[in-house]
XYZ file of C-alpha atoms in Angstrom:
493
model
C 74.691 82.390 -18.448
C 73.252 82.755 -15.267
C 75.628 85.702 -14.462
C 75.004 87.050 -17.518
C 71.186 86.804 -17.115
C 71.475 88.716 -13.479
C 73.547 91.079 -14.517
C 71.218 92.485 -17.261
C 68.340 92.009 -14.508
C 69.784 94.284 -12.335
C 71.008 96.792 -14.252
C 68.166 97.073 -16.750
C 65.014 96.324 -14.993
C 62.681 99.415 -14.128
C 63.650 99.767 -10.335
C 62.037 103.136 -8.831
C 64.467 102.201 -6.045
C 67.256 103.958 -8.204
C 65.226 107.467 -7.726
C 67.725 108.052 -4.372
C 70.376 110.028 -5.622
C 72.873 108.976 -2.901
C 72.169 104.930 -3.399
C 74.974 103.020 -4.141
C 73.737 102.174 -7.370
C 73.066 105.300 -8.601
C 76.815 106.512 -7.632
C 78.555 103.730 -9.769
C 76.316 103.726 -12.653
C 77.254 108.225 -12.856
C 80.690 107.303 -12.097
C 80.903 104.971 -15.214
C 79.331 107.934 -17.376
C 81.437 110.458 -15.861
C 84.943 108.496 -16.589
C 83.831 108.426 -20.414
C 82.326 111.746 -20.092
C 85.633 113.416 -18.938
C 87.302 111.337 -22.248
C 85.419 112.351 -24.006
C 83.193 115.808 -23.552
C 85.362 117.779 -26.285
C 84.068 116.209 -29.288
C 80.174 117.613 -29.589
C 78.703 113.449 -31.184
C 79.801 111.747 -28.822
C 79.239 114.742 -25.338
C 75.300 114.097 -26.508
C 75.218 110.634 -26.975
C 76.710 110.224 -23.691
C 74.366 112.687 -22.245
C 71.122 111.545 -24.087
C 71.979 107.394 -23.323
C 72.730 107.566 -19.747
C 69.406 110.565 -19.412
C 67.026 107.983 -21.113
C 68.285 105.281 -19.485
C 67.939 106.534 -15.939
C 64.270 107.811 -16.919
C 63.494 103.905 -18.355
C 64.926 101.879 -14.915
C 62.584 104.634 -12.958
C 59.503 105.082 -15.032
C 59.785 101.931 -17.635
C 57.475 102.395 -20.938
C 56.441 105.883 -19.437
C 59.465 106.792 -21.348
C 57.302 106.422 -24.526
C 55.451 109.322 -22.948
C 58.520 111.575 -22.968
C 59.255 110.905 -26.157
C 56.072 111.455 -27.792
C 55.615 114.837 -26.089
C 59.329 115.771 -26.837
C 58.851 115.099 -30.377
C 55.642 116.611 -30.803
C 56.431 119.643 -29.140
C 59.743 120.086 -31.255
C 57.783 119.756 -34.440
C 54.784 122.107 -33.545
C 57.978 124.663 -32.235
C 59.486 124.486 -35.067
C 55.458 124.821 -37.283
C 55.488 128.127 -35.324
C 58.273 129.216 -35.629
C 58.039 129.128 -39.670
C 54.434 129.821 -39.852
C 53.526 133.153 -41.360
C 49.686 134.253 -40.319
C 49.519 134.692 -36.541
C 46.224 132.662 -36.388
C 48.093 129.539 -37.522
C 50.769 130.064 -35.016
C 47.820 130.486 -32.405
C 46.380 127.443 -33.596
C 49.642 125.211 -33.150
C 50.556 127.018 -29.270
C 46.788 125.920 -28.667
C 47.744 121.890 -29.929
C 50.830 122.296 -28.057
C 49.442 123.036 -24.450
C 46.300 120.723 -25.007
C 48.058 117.821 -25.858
C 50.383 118.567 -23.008
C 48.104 119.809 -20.157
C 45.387 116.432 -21.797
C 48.821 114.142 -21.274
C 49.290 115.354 -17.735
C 45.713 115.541 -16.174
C 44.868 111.981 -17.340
C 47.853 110.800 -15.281
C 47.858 112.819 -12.310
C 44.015 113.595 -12.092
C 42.034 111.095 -13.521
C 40.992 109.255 -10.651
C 40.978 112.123 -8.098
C 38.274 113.821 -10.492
C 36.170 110.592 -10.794
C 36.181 109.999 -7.266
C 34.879 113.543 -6.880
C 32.179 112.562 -9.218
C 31.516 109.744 -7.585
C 31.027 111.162 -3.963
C 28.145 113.512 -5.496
C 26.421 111.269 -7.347
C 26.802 108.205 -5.403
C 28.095 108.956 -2.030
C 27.493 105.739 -0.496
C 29.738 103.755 -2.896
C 33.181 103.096 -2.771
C 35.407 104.212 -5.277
C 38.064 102.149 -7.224
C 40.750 103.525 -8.810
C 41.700 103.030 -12.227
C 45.206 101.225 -12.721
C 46.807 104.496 -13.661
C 50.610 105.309 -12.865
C 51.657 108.635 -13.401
C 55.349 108.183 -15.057
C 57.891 110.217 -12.862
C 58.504 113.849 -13.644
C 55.980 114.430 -15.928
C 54.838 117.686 -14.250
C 58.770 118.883 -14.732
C 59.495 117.786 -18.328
C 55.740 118.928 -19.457
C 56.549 122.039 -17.821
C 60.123 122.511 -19.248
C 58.314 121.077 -23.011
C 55.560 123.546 -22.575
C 57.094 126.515 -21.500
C 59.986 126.133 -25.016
C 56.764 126.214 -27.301
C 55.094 129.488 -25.721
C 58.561 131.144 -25.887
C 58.835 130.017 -29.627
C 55.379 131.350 -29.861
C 55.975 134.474 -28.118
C 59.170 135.318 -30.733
C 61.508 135.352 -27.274
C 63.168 132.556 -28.990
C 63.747 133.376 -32.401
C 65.200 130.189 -33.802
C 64.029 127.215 -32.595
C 66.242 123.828 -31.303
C 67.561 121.737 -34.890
C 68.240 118.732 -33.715
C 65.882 116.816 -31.780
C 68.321 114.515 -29.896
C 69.390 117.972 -28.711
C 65.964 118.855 -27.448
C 65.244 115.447 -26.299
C 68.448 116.097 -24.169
C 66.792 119.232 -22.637
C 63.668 117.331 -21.814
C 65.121 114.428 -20.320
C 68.487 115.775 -18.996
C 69.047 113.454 -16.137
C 69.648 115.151 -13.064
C 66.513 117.341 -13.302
C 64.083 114.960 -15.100
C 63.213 114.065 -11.790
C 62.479 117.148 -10.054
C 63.284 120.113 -11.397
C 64.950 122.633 -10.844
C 62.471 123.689 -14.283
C 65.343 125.094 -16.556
C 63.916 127.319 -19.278
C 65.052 125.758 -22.899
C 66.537 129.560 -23.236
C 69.003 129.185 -20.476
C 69.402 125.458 -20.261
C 69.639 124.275 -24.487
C 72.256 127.109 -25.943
C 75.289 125.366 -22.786
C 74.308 121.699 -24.919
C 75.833 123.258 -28.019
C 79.018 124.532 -26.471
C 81.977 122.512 -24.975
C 81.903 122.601 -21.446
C 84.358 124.421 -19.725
C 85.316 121.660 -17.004
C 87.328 123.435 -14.080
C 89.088 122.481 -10.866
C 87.371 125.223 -9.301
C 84.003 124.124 -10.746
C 84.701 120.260 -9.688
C 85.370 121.499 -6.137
C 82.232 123.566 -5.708
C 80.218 120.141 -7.544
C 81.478 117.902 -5.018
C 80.570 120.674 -1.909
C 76.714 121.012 -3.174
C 76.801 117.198 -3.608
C 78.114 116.256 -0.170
C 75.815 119.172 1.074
C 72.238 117.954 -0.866
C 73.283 113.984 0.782
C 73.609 115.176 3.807
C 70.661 117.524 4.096
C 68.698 114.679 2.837
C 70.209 111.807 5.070
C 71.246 113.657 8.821
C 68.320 115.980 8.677
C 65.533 115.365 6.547
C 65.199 111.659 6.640
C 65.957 111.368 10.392
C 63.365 114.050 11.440
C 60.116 112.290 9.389
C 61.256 109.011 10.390
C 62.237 109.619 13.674
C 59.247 111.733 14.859
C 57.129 114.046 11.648
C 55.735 111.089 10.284
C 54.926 109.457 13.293
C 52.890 112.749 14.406
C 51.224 113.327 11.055
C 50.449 109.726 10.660
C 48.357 109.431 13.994
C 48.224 113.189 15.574
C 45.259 112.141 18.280
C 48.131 109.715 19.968
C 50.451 112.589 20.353
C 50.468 115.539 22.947
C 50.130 119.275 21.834
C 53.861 119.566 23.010
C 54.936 117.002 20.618
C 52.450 118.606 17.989
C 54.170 121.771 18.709
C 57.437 119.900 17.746
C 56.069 118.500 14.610
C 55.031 122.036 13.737
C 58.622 123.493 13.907
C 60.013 120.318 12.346
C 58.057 120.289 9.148
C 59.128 123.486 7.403
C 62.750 122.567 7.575
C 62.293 118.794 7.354
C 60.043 119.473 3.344
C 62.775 122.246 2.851
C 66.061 120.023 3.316
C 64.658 117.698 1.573
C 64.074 119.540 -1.681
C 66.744 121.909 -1.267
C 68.831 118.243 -0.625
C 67.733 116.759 -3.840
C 68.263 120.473 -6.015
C 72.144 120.969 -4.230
C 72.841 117.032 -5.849
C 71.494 117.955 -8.940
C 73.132 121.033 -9.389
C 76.290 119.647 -7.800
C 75.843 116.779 -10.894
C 75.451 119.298 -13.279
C 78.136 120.947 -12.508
C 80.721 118.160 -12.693
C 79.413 118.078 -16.270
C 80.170 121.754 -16.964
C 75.898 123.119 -17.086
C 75.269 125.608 -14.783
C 71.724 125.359 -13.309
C 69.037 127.667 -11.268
C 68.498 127.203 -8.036
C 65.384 126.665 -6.674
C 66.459 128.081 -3.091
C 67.647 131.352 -1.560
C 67.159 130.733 2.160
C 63.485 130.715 2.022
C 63.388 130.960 5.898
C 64.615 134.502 6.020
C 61.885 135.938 4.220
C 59.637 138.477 6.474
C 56.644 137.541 4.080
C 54.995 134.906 2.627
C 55.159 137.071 -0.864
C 58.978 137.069 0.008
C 59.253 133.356 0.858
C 57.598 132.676 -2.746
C 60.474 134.395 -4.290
C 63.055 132.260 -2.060
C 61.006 129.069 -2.372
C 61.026 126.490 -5.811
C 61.819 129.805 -7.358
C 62.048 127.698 -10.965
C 58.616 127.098 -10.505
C 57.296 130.753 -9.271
C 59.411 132.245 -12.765
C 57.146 129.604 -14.600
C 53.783 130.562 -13.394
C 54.461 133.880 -12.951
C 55.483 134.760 -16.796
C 52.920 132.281 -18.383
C 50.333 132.137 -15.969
C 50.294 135.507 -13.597
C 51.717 138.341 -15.761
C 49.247 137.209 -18.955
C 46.360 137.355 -16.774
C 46.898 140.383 -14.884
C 47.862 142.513 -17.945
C 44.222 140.940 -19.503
C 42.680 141.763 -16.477
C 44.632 145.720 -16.305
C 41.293 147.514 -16.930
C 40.295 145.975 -12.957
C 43.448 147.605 -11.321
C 43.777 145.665 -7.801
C 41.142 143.304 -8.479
C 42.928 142.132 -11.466
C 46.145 141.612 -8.971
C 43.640 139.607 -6.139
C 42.542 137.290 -9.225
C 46.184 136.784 -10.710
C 47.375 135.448 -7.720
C 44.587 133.543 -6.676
C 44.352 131.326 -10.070
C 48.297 131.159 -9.714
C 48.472 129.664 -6.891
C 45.339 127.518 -6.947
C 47.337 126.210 -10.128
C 50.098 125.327 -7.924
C 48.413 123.842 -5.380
C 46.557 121.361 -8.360
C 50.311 121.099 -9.550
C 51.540 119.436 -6.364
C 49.192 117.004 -6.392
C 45.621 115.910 -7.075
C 44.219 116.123 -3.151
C 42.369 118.765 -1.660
C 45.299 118.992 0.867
C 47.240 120.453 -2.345
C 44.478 122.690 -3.492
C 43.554 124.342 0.136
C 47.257 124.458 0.779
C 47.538 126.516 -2.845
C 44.632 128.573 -1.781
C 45.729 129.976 1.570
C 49.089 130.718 0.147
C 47.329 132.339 -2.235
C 45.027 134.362 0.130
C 47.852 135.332 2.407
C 49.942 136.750 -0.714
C 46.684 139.071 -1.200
C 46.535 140.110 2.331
C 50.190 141.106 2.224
C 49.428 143.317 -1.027
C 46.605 144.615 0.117
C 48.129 146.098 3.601
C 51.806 146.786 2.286
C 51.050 150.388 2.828
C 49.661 150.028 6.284
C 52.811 148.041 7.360
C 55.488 149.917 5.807
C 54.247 153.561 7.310
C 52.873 155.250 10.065
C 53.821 154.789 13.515
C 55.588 151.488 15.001
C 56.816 150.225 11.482
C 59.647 148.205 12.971
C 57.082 146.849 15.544
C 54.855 145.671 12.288
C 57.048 144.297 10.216
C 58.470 142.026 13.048
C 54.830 141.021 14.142
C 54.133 140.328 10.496
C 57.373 137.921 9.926
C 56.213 136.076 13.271
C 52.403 135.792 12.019
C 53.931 135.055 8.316
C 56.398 131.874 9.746
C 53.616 130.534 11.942
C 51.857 130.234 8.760
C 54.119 128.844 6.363
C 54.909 126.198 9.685
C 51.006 125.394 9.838
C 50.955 125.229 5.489
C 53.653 122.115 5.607
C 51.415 120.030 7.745
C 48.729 120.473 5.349
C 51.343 119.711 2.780
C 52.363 116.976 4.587
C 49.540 115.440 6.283
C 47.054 112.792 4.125
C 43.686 114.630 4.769
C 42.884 118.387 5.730
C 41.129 116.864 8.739
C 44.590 115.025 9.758
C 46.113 118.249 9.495
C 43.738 120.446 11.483
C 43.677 117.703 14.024
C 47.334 118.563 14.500
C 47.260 121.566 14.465
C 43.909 121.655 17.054
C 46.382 119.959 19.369
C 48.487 122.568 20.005
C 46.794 124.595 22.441
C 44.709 121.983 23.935
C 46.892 119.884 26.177
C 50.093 121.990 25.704
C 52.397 121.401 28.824
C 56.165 122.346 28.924
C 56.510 120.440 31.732
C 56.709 117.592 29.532
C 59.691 119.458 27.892
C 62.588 117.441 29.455
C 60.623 114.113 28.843
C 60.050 114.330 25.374
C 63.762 116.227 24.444
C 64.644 112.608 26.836
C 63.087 110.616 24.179
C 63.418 112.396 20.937
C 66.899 114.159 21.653
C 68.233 113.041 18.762
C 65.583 115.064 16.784
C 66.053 117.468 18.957
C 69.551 118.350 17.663
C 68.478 117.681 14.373
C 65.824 120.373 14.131
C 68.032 122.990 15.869
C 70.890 122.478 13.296
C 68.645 122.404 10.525
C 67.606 126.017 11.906
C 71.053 127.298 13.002
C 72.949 126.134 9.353
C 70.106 128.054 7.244
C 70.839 130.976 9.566
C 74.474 131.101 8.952
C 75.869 133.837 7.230
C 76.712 133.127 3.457
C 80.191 133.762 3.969
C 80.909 130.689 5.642
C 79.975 128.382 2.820
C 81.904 130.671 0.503
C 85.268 130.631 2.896
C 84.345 126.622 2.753
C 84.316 126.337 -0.533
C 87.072 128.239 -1.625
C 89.550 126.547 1.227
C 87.979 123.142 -0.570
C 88.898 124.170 -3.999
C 92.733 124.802 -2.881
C 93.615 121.526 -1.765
C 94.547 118.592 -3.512
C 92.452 115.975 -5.488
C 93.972 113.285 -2.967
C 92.857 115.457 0.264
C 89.381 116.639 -1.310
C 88.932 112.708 -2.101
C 89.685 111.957 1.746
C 87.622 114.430 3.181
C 84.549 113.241 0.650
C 84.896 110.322 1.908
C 85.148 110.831 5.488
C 82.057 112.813 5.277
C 80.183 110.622 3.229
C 80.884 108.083 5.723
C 79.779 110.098 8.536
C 76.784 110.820 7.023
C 75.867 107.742 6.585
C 76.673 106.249 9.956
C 74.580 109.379 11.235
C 71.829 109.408 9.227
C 68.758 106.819 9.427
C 68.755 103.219 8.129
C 65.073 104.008 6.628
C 66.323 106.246 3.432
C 62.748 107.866 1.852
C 62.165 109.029 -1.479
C 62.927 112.858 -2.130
C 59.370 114.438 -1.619
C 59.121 116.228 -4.559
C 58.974 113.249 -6.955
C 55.739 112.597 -6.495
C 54.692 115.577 -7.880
């Protein structure tokens, strides 16, 4: 009994340490699915059942009764779809989208904003009280799923799709699909639901390429991202006044490619998941790093979440606001992003982070001319990629740092008390991160080619030699990597 009685404590209690994709828990539970679900995937029943159990399941152990919250939304959001979709007067259909994306938007502010707007209350109106918090948890990947939810209804709405989702343990798939639930990539019910109602095509080539962006995600998460915040980034954000400008200098060139392998970590595993279970999935990443802009880093950066704003968000309001010409553009962007800063979080590190992304987006707009004519254009454009870089850099310590004030303390650092000669002393010390920001920078520099020449030399050899080289790497990586494995940092939001 007592055997009995642990095992159904460990493997059914809500546990938010099962939210690291690469714990070993995690990896036997998706191997059990995956055994049945290669048995059985041909017949359609039993593909979704699979799919739907092992989806809800995973959401229950990391967000317990929050589930409830899924499935409310999910169903009520399939039923007002499917309202619009057979309703005949366009003022009833209005009247449903306008249900739809209160109940949603009502659902995710009380979790995620409630008590940052009632301590903003509170420090007008009584400034010299302290505020407590209200016992409110935010159930993970609510801003994903009420995104993914959301965005099916306006589509339905819109006529884009035509004939809306039948079966509800199919849409209840699409909301709760496991390896994205968490966060993102935000797959569009157009591209994402029709590959649920055919039979997965499940290839050796395909398996190969799964297991490459799998291996790839665990180690970007484990040897770079992981050892470079707990190594050094958090340490420096944490307590910047103990720290030199040198070694804020450091934690300036760390944090871009720390928050972007971890992200782009978490979004190769999913995908790689995915894959192995025949759904193809948009990437959220195109080698942000290259961009020359800040407008182009946007459209290399959590590109799912760009495509969302900017077709229900940016493009409505900037056709409304047409009759303004450019001011209608400056607007646009600015509510856009100041909607994505509020979307990552209810701080004002989030908001002022969404705002000067936001401002800088204009700036490029409004001088594109200037740069790309007249004399010196070479000489501009490769000023403006420096001045763009040094701000995206500066933007992920205001991302990552707890107060603006932390992160302009940082950043404040930097030129006062700068001295190479401390160069050799700290590389001494933090060597190790060292190597580990450098390779972070020279493998998103690579040329494409070589992962595609890696990939297809992985896809020709054997299942025993692919399985031996998995698990030589995996074993590497976690010999290299640190002890302290963090949360992804995009669940949070």
């Amino acid at each position: 009994m007592d055997i009995v009685k642990s095992f159904f404590s460990e493997w059914f209690s809500v546990s938010q340490g099962l939210i690291n994709f690469p714990s070993v828990q995690y990896i036997i539970m998706f191997s059990i699915l995956y055994t049945f679900y290669t048995i059985f995937y041909k017949n359609d029943i039993v593909r979704v059942a699979l799919l739907l159990g092992f989806s809800l399941y995973i959401y229950y152990r990391l967000s317990g009764f929050g589930i409830l919250i899924l499935l409310l939304l999910s169903a009520s959001d399939f039923i007002i779809a499917k309202q619009i979709a057979g309703a005949v007067e366009q003022h009833r259909k209005n009247i449903l989208l306008a249900c739809s994306i209160i109940l949603n938007l009502a659902t995710l502010g009380y979790f995620k904003y409630s008590n940052f707007f009632l301590s903003q209350y509170q420090s007008i109106v009584s400034p010299g009280n302290i505020f407590v918090p209200m016992m409110i948890a935010a159930p993970i990947g609510i801003s994903y799923y009420v995104f993914k939810s959301l965005g099916y209804v306006i589509d339905t709405h819109r006529g884009i799709i035509e004939e809306p989702e039948r079966k509800f343990t199919i849409y209840l798939l699409y909301t709760s699909f496991f390896p994205t639930i968490i966060a993102g990539p935000i797959s569009r019910s157009r591209e994402l639901l029709p590959q649920f109602h055919r039979k997965p095509v499940l290839t050796n080539y395909d398996t190969s390429r799964a297991f490459i962006l799998i291996m790839s995600g665990v180690f970007k998460k484990i040897v770079i991202a992981d050892f470079i915040a707990v190594n050094f980034l958090d340490r420096v954000l944490d307590t910047p006044n103990y720290f030199s400008g040198l070694e804020c200098f450091f934690a300036l060139i760390a944090a871009p490619i720390q928050v972007y392998y971890d992200f782009s970590g978490y979004t190769d595993i999913a995908l790689g998941i995915a894959l192995l279970l025949g759904f193809e999935i948009k990437n959220n990443f195109n080698l942000p790093f290259h961009a020359k802009t800040v407008t182009e880093f946007w459209r290399r950066w959590h590109i799912t979440l760009l495509d969302w704003f900017n077709e229900y968000i940016f493009t409505p309001l900037n056709f409304r606001l047409r009759t303004w010409r450019k001011s209608a553009a400056v607007i646009a962007i600015m509510v856009t992003f100041l909607l994505s800063g509020i979307w990552h979080g209810a701080a004002w590190t989030f908001i002022m982070w969404g705002l000067l992304h936001g401002t800088m987006i204009v700036i490029e707009h409004l001088t594109v001319r200037w740069r790309s004519s007249g004399k010196n254009v070479i000489i501009k454009e490769r000023s403006w990629a420096v001045i763009a870089f040094i701000f995206i850099a500066a933007s992920f310590i205001l991302f990552k740092s707890n107060s603006i004030g932390s992160a302009l303390s940082l950043l404040g650092k930097i030129p006062d008390g700068f001295s190479p000669d401390l160069m050799m002393q700290w590389m001494d010390i933090y060597y190790g991160v060292f190597i580990a920001i450098v390779a972070g920078y020279v493998l998103h520099f690579l040329p494409e080619q070589y992962e595609i020449t890696i990939g297809r030399k992985f896809s020709k050899l054997s299942r025993l030699k692919q399985a031996v080289l998995i698990a030589i790497a995996g074993y590497a990586i976690y010999q290299v990597g640190s002890a302290d494995t963090k949360p992804f940092i995009y669940l949070k939001f």
